[in-house]
Amino acid sequence: GLSTPSGDWRFRVHLLQDWALAVATSEVLVKAVKKVLATENVLVWSTDLNIKDPNTEKFYSWHQDSTYAGLHPAGNCVTAWYALTDATELNGCLRFSPGSHVFGQVEHVEGFREKENALSLSQRVSDSQTIDAATSNQVLLELNAGEASLHSFFTIHCSGPNSSQNSRVGLAIRYVDASKVQPREGKR
């Protein structure tokens, strides 16, 4: 099976694996990203594998990618989630809070060491009303292997556990408008 690189390499899969670089730089995907970011100057900032083994409680809590990416302005960034296997409700596909990107950066908390939370610091949106609204209005995004979705760094999203007999594997690709985005002070 696939294994996830560790350390900083965890977010540089496209530099370690030719297949990941091919996905991240595919003409169709890059064209869509350029259109969304309204620029020709696009950079692959990071990539990582999102792997959920079969029959696991592993989940990703409600969060925004902007919270821990260390980029500013985060509004000039987009995440592509590329399905390497089918992503279904049963195996924990992404769930989005539609329109949540318009709120900009919302407060997050860390350290809720939920054993099965796949986010490295167990980050999550801190406001319970925001979580309740996201949950009640959520949209499930089921993808077939080979399909991709795009979402703003500000989009509040999560994914549930994998209750299926099959692995759910995706490649998260973070693109930035290279002419506008810089690392935030104090971040790499």
Tab-separated table of C-alpha atoms in Angstrom:
chain	number	residue	atom	x	y	z
A	1	GLY	CA	0.000	0.000	0.000
A	2	LEU	CA	0.864	3.678	0.001
A	3	SER	CA	2.840	5.088	2.881
A	4	THR	CA	2.931	8.716	3.940
A	5	PRO	CA	6.331	10.454	4.025
A	6	SER	CA	7.295	11.972	7.383
A	7	GLY	CA	8.537	15.375	8.518
A	8	ASP	CA	8.613	18.226	6.014
A	9	TRP	CA	8.629	15.689	3.178
A	10	ARG	CA	5.059	14.803	4.128
A	11	PHE	CA	4.058	18.034	2.335
A	12	ARG	CA	6.356	17.570	-0.661
A	13	VAL	CA	5.083	14.341	-2.235
A	14	HIS	CA	5.357	15.962	-5.698
A	15	LEU	CA	9.119	16.302	-5.152
A	16	LEU	CA	9.488	12.647	-4.159
A	17	GLN	CA	7.167	10.870	-6.580
A	18	ASP	CA	6.980	11.465	-10.333
A	19	TRP	CA	3.315	10.384	-10.459
A	20	ALA	CA	2.404	13.090	-7.885
A	21	LEU	CA	4.270	15.743	-9.873
A	22	ALA	CA	2.415	14.625	-13.018
A	23	VAL	CA	-0.942	14.994	-11.247
A	24	ALA	CA	-0.061	18.388	-9.721
A	25	THR	CA	1.136	19.790	-13.043
A	26	SER	CA	-1.483	18.193	-15.295
A	27	GLU	CA	-2.737	20.617	-17.923
A	28	VAL	CA	-6.417	20.245	-17.030
A	29	LEU	CA	-5.892	20.780	-13.304
A	30	VAL	CA	-3.481	23.707	-13.672
A	31	LYS	CA	-5.826	25.384	-16.186
A	32	ALA	CA	-8.699	25.167	-13.671
A	33	VAL	CA	-6.487	26.531	-10.873
A	34	LYS	CA	-5.327	29.454	-13.030
A	35	LYS	CA	-8.955	30.291	-13.763
A	36	VAL	CA	-9.982	30.148	-10.088
A	37	LEU	CA	-7.001	32.224	-8.935
A	38	ALA	CA	-7.318	34.567	-11.951
A	39	THR	CA	-3.608	34.389	-12.720
A	40	GLU	CA	-1.149	32.696	-15.039
A	41	ASN	CA	1.488	32.720	-12.278
A	42	VAL	CA	0.702	29.529	-10.332
A	43	LEU	CA	3.014	27.648	-7.986
A	44	VAL	CA	2.543	24.238	-6.361
A	45	TRP	CA	3.139	25.117	-2.699
A	46	SER	CA	2.655	21.678	-1.164
A	47	THR	CA	1.211	18.212	-1.648
A	48	ASP	CA	0.315	15.487	0.796
A	49	LEU	CA	-1.420	12.154	0.833
A	50	ASN	CA	-4.689	11.808	2.713
A	51	ILE	CA	-4.980	8.106	3.482
A	52	LYS	CA	-7.792	6.466	5.415
A	53	ASP	CA	-7.443	2.742	5.920
A	54	PRO	CA	-10.544	0.529	5.696
A	55	ASN	CA	-12.811	0.347	8.732
A	56	THR	CA	-11.131	3.130	10.675
A	57	GLU	CA	-12.480	5.938	12.820
A	58	LYS	CA	-9.833	8.356	11.455
A	59	PHE	CA	-11.408	11.704	10.521
A	60	TYR	CA	-10.475	15.311	9.726
A	61	SER	CA	-12.251	17.847	11.947
A	62	TRP	CA	-13.883	21.052	10.651
A	63	HIS	CA	-11.003	23.329	9.611
A	64	GLN	CA	-9.631	25.748	7.024
A	65	ASP	CA	-6.423	25.004	5.137
A	66	SER	CA	-5.405	28.653	5.627
A	67	THR	CA	-4.994	28.150	9.371
A	68	TYR	CA	-1.732	26.251	9.228
A	69	ALA	CA	-0.399	26.850	5.717
A	70	GLY	CA	1.654	29.864	6.778
A	71	LEU	CA	0.798	31.863	3.634
A	72	HIS	CA	-0.467	35.418	3.241
A	73	PRO	CA	-2.796	36.479	1.754
A	74	ALA	CA	-4.507	33.098	1.988
A	75	GLY	CA	-7.273	34.304	-0.319
A	76	ASN	CA	-4.831	33.804	-3.199
A	77	CYS	CA	-4.490	30.087	-2.476
A	78	VAL	CA	-6.549	27.062	-3.473
A	79	THR	CA	-6.475	23.370	-2.592
A	80	ALA	CA	-7.103	20.684	-5.183
A	81	TRP	CA	-8.165	17.358	-3.714
A	82	TYR	CA	-7.375	14.627	-6.256
A	83	ALA	CA	-9.022	11.247	-5.643
A	84	LEU	CA	-6.579	8.376	-6.092
A	85	THR	CA	-9.367	5.987	-5.068
A	86	ASP	CA	-13.106	6.562	-5.055
A	87	ALA	CA	-14.127	8.949	-2.277
A	88	THR	CA	-17.646	8.202	-1.029
A	89	GLU	CA	-19.754	9.048	1.979
A	90	LEU	CA	-19.089	5.537	3.317
A	91	ASN	CA	-15.296	5.894	3.130
A	92	GLY	CA	-15.098	9.468	4.408
A	93	CYS	CA	-15.259	11.853	1.450
A	94	LEU	CA	-14.798	15.587	1.956
A	95	ARG	CA	-17.659	17.636	3.398
A	96	PHE	CA	-17.822	21.365	2.755
A	97	SER	CA	-19.664	24.256	4.339
A	98	PRO	CA	-20.874	26.080	1.211
A	99	GLY	CA	-20.091	29.791	1.134
A	100	SER	CA	-17.896	29.616	4.243
A	101	HIS	CA	-14.914	31.030	2.330
A	102	VAL	CA	-16.513	34.497	2.504
A	103	PHE	CA	-15.922	34.609	6.284
A	104	GLY	CA	-12.155	34.764	5.745
A	105	GLN	CA	-9.988	33.319	8.479
A	106	VAL	CA	-11.943	32.044	11.476
A	107	GLU	CA	-10.435	31.166	14.833
A	108	HIS	CA	-9.174	27.633	15.370
A	109	VAL	CA	-8.063	25.792	18.474
A	110	GLU	CA	-5.386	23.146	18.753
A	111	GLY	CA	-4.647	20.416	21.192
A	112	PHE	CA	-7.941	18.609	21.375
A	113	ARG	CA	-5.952	15.406	21.129
A	114	GLU	CA	-8.754	13.401	19.672
A	115	LYS	CA	-7.083	10.076	19.021
A	116	GLU	CA	-8.632	9.601	15.592
A	117	ASN	CA	-8.317	13.212	14.344
A	118	ALA	CA	-5.930	13.026	11.387
A	119	LEU	CA	-4.951	16.703	11.560
A	120	SER	CA	-1.468	16.919	13.038
A	121	LEU	CA	-2.401	19.206	15.948
A	122	SER	CA	-6.054	18.157	16.161
A	123	GLN	CA	-6.930	21.629	14.885
A	124	ARG	CA	-10.559	22.570	14.512
A	125	VAL	CA	-12.766	25.602	14.127
A	126	SER	CA	-13.197	26.936	17.662
A	127	ASP	CA	-16.688	28.451	17.483
A	128	SER	CA	-19.404	25.867	18.159
A	129	GLN	CA	-22.019	27.934	16.286
A	130	THR	CA	-19.809	27.931	13.176
A	131	ILE	CA	-19.391	24.164	13.487
A	132	ASP	CA	-23.154	23.699	13.950
A	133	ALA	CA	-23.865	25.838	10.864
A	134	ALA	CA	-21.240	23.967	8.825
A	135	THR	CA	-22.673	20.613	9.896
A	136	SER	CA	-26.295	21.527	9.163
A	137	ASN	CA	-25.480	22.968	5.705
A	138	GLN	CA	-22.715	20.587	4.676
A	139	VAL	CA	-22.309	19.324	1.153
A	140	LEU	CA	-20.735	15.921	0.609
A	141	LEU	CA	-18.315	15.738	-2.290
A	142	GLU	CA	-18.099	12.211	-3.607
A	143	LEU	CA	-15.401	11.748	-6.250
A	144	ASN	CA	-14.455	8.884	-8.519
A	145	ALA	CA	-10.794	7.941	-8.721
A	146	GLY	CA	-9.121	10.407	-11.090
A	147	GLU	CA	-11.507	13.281	-10.319
A	148	ALA	CA	-10.556	16.412	-8.406
A	149	SER	CA	-12.228	19.226	-6.520
A	150	LEU	CA	-10.982	22.747	-5.824
A	151	HIS	CA	-11.647	24.760	-2.693
A	152	SER	CA	-10.485	28.057	-1.265
A	153	PHE	CA	-7.998	28.006	1.610
A	154	PHE	CA	-10.790	29.712	3.586
A	155	THR	CA	-13.432	27.027	2.913
A	156	ILE	CA	-14.471	25.262	6.119
A	157	HIS	CA	-14.391	21.522	5.498
A	158	CYS	CA	-13.954	18.132	7.161
A	159	SER	CA	-14.265	14.432	6.409
A	160	GLY	CA	-15.693	11.536	8.381
A	161	PRO	CA	-14.382	8.061	9.158
A	162	ASN	CA	-13.910	5.267	6.625
A	163	SER	CA	-16.576	2.648	7.315
A	164	SER	CA	-15.905	0.761	4.089
A	165	GLN	CA	-13.797	-2.278	3.235
A	166	ASN	CA	-11.525	-0.187	0.975
A	167	SER	CA	-8.888	2.474	1.524
A	168	ARG	CA	-9.742	6.092	0.716
A	169	VAL	CA	-6.711	7.872	-0.722
A	170	GLY	CA	-6.421	11.400	-2.031
A	171	LEU	CA	-3.642	13.785	-2.949
A	172	ALA	CA	-4.109	17.311	-1.572
A	173	ILE	CA	-2.361	19.845	-3.793
A	174	ARG	CA	-2.031	23.434	-2.603
A	175	TYR	CA	-1.562	26.063	-5.279
A	176	VAL	CA	-0.743	29.730	-4.779
A	177	ASP	CA	-0.726	32.844	-6.930
A	178	ALA	CA	3.054	33.166	-6.891
A	179	SER	CA	2.937	36.882	-7.718
A	180	LYS	CA	0.977	37.738	-4.546
A	181	VAL	CA	1.458	35.119	-1.837
A	182	GLN	CA	4.340	35.174	0.635
A	183	PRO	CA	5.099	33.164	3.770
A	184	ARG	CA	3.651	34.846	6.871
A	185	GLU	CA	6.205	36.309	9.257
A	186	GLY	CA	7.360	33.643	11.677
A	187	LYS	CA	6.367	30.835	9.289
A	188	ARG	CA	8.496	28.989	6.793
